[in-house]
Amino acid sequence: MTKLEQIEKSIAELSPDELKAFAAWFEELQADMWDRQIGADAKAGRLDKLAEQALADHRAGRTRPL
């Protein structure tokens, strides 16, 4: 049995309360990982082109207030 299969089996055996706690923990983990990736991408300049395009669109009047 692979590690992933073991994890899936363990999760399937959780009680409803345990599953709810696990889901909340996993959601937070994913959010933290996403935040770190966005931070790394920004620091590396991988978002610069997108930011420049957004600013150009705004200057050209192709945006609207949220």
PDB file of C-alpha atoms in Angstrom:
ATOM      1  CA  MET A   1       0.000   0.000   0.000  1.00  0.00           C
ATOM      2  CA  THR A   2       1.398   3.392  -0.966  1.00  0.00           C
ATOM      3  CA  LYS A   3       1.700   6.273   1.452  1.00  0.00           C
ATOM      4  CA  LEU A   4      -1.152   8.052  -0.342  1.00  0.00           C
ATOM      5  CA  GLU A   5      -3.365   4.987  -0.099  1.00  0.00           C
ATOM      6  CA  GLN A   6      -2.626   4.788   3.640  1.00  0.00           C
ATOM      7  CA  ILE A   7      -3.567   8.458   4.070  1.00  0.00           C
ATOM      8  CA  GLU A   8      -6.778   8.000   2.070  1.00  0.00           C
ATOM      9  CA  LYS A   9      -7.708   4.950   4.168  1.00  0.00           C
ATOM     10  CA  SER A  10      -7.035   6.834   7.412  1.00  0.00           C
ATOM     11  CA  ILE A  11      -9.095   9.811   6.288  1.00  0.00           C
ATOM     12  CA  ALA A  12     -11.986   7.570   5.263  1.00  0.00           C
ATOM     13  CA  GLU A  13     -12.011   6.115   8.783  1.00  0.00           C
ATOM     14  CA  LEU A  14     -12.275   9.493  10.565  1.00  0.00           C
ATOM     15  CA  SER A  15     -15.362  10.349  12.569  1.00  0.00           C
ATOM     16  CA  PRO A  16     -17.457  13.258  11.299  1.00  0.00           C
ATOM     17  CA  ASP A  17     -15.912  15.593  13.905  1.00  0.00           C
ATOM     18  CA  GLU A  18     -12.398  14.417  13.086  1.00  0.00           C
ATOM     19  CA  LEU A  19     -13.083  14.828   9.366  1.00  0.00           C
ATOM     20  CA  LYS A  20     -14.326  18.370   9.948  1.00  0.00           C
ATOM     21  CA  ALA A  21     -11.161  19.210  11.929  1.00  0.00           C
ATOM     22  CA  PHE A  22      -8.970  17.614   9.262  1.00  0.00           C
ATOM     23  CA  ALA A  23     -10.716  19.530   6.483  1.00  0.00           C
ATOM     24  CA  ALA A  24     -10.204  22.824   8.326  1.00  0.00           C
ATOM     25  CA  TRP A  25      -6.527  22.025   8.902  1.00  0.00           C
ATOM     26  CA  PHE A  26      -6.012  20.996   5.274  1.00  0.00           C
ATOM     27  CA  GLU A  27      -7.725  24.131   3.971  1.00  0.00           C
ATOM     28  CA  GLU A  28      -5.416  26.267   6.116  1.00  0.00           C
ATOM     29  CA  LEU A  29      -2.393  24.298   4.911  1.00  0.00           C
ATOM     30  CA  GLN A  30      -3.368  24.879   1.270  1.00  0.00           C
ATOM     31  CA  ALA A  31      -3.921  28.594   1.891  1.00  0.00           C
ATOM     32  CA  ASP A  32      -0.518  28.914   3.561  1.00  0.00           C
ATOM     33  CA  MET A  33       1.173  27.064   0.700  1.00  0.00           C
ATOM     34  CA  TRP A  34      -0.571  29.324  -1.835  1.00  0.00           C
ATOM     35  CA  ASP A  35       0.486  32.450   0.070  1.00  0.00           C
ATOM     36  CA  ARG A  36       4.113  31.276   0.118  1.00  0.00           C
ATOM     37  CA  GLN A  37       4.011  30.491  -3.622  1.00  0.00           C
ATOM     38  CA  ILE A  38       2.513  33.888  -4.494  1.00  0.00           C
ATOM     39  CA  GLY A  39       5.134  35.582  -2.319  1.00  0.00           C
ATOM     40  CA  ALA A  40       7.936  33.668  -4.018  1.00  0.00           C
ATOM     41  CA  ASP A  41       6.511  34.415  -7.472  1.00  0.00           C
ATOM     42  CA  ALA A  42       6.204  38.112  -6.668  1.00  0.00           C
ATOM     43  CA  LYS A  43       9.734  38.266  -5.282  1.00  0.00           C
ATOM     44  CA  ALA A  44      11.076  36.510  -8.390  1.00  0.00           C
ATOM     45  CA  GLY A  45       9.288  38.959 -10.689  1.00  0.00           C
ATOM     46  CA  ARG A  46       6.971  36.349 -12.214  1.00  0.00           C
ATOM     47  CA  LEU A  47       3.939  38.582 -11.583  1.00  0.00           C
ATOM     48  CA  ASP A  48       5.436  41.772 -13.000  1.00  0.00           C
ATOM     49  CA  LYS A  49       3.973  41.310 -16.480  1.00  0.00           C
ATOM     50  CA  LEU A  50       0.492  40.755 -15.028  1.00  0.00           C
ATOM     51  CA  ALA A  51       0.795  43.832 -12.818  1.00  0.00           C
ATOM     52  CA  GLU A  52       1.974  45.953 -15.743  1.00  0.00           C
ATOM     53  CA  GLN A  53      -0.961  44.776 -17.871  1.00  0.00           C
ATOM     54  CA  ALA A  54      -3.435  45.509 -15.073  1.00  0.00           C
ATOM     55  CA  LEU A  55      -2.044  49.013 -14.619  1.00  0.00           C
ATOM     56  CA  ALA A  56      -2.135  49.627 -18.370  1.00  0.00           C
ATOM     57  CA  ASP A  57      -5.765  48.480 -18.491  1.00  0.00           C
ATOM     58  CA  HIS A  58      -6.618  50.775 -15.591  1.00  0.00           C
ATOM     59  CA  ARG A  59      -4.900  53.776 -17.199  1.00  0.00           C
ATOM     60  CA  ALA A  60      -6.761  53.054 -20.435  1.00  0.00           C
ATOM     61  CA  GLY A  61     -10.109  53.089 -18.618  1.00  0.00           C
ATOM     62  CA  ARG A  62     -10.758  49.350 -19.019  1.00  0.00           C
ATOM     63  CA  THR A  63     -11.430  48.811 -15.311  1.00  0.00           C
ATOM     64  CA  ARG A  64     -14.258  49.584 -12.949  1.00  0.00           C
ATOM     65  CA  PRO A  65     -14.522  50.050  -9.183  1.00  0.00           C
ATOM     66  CA  LEU A  66     -15.137  46.932  -7.146  1.00  0.00           C
TER      67      LEU A  66
END
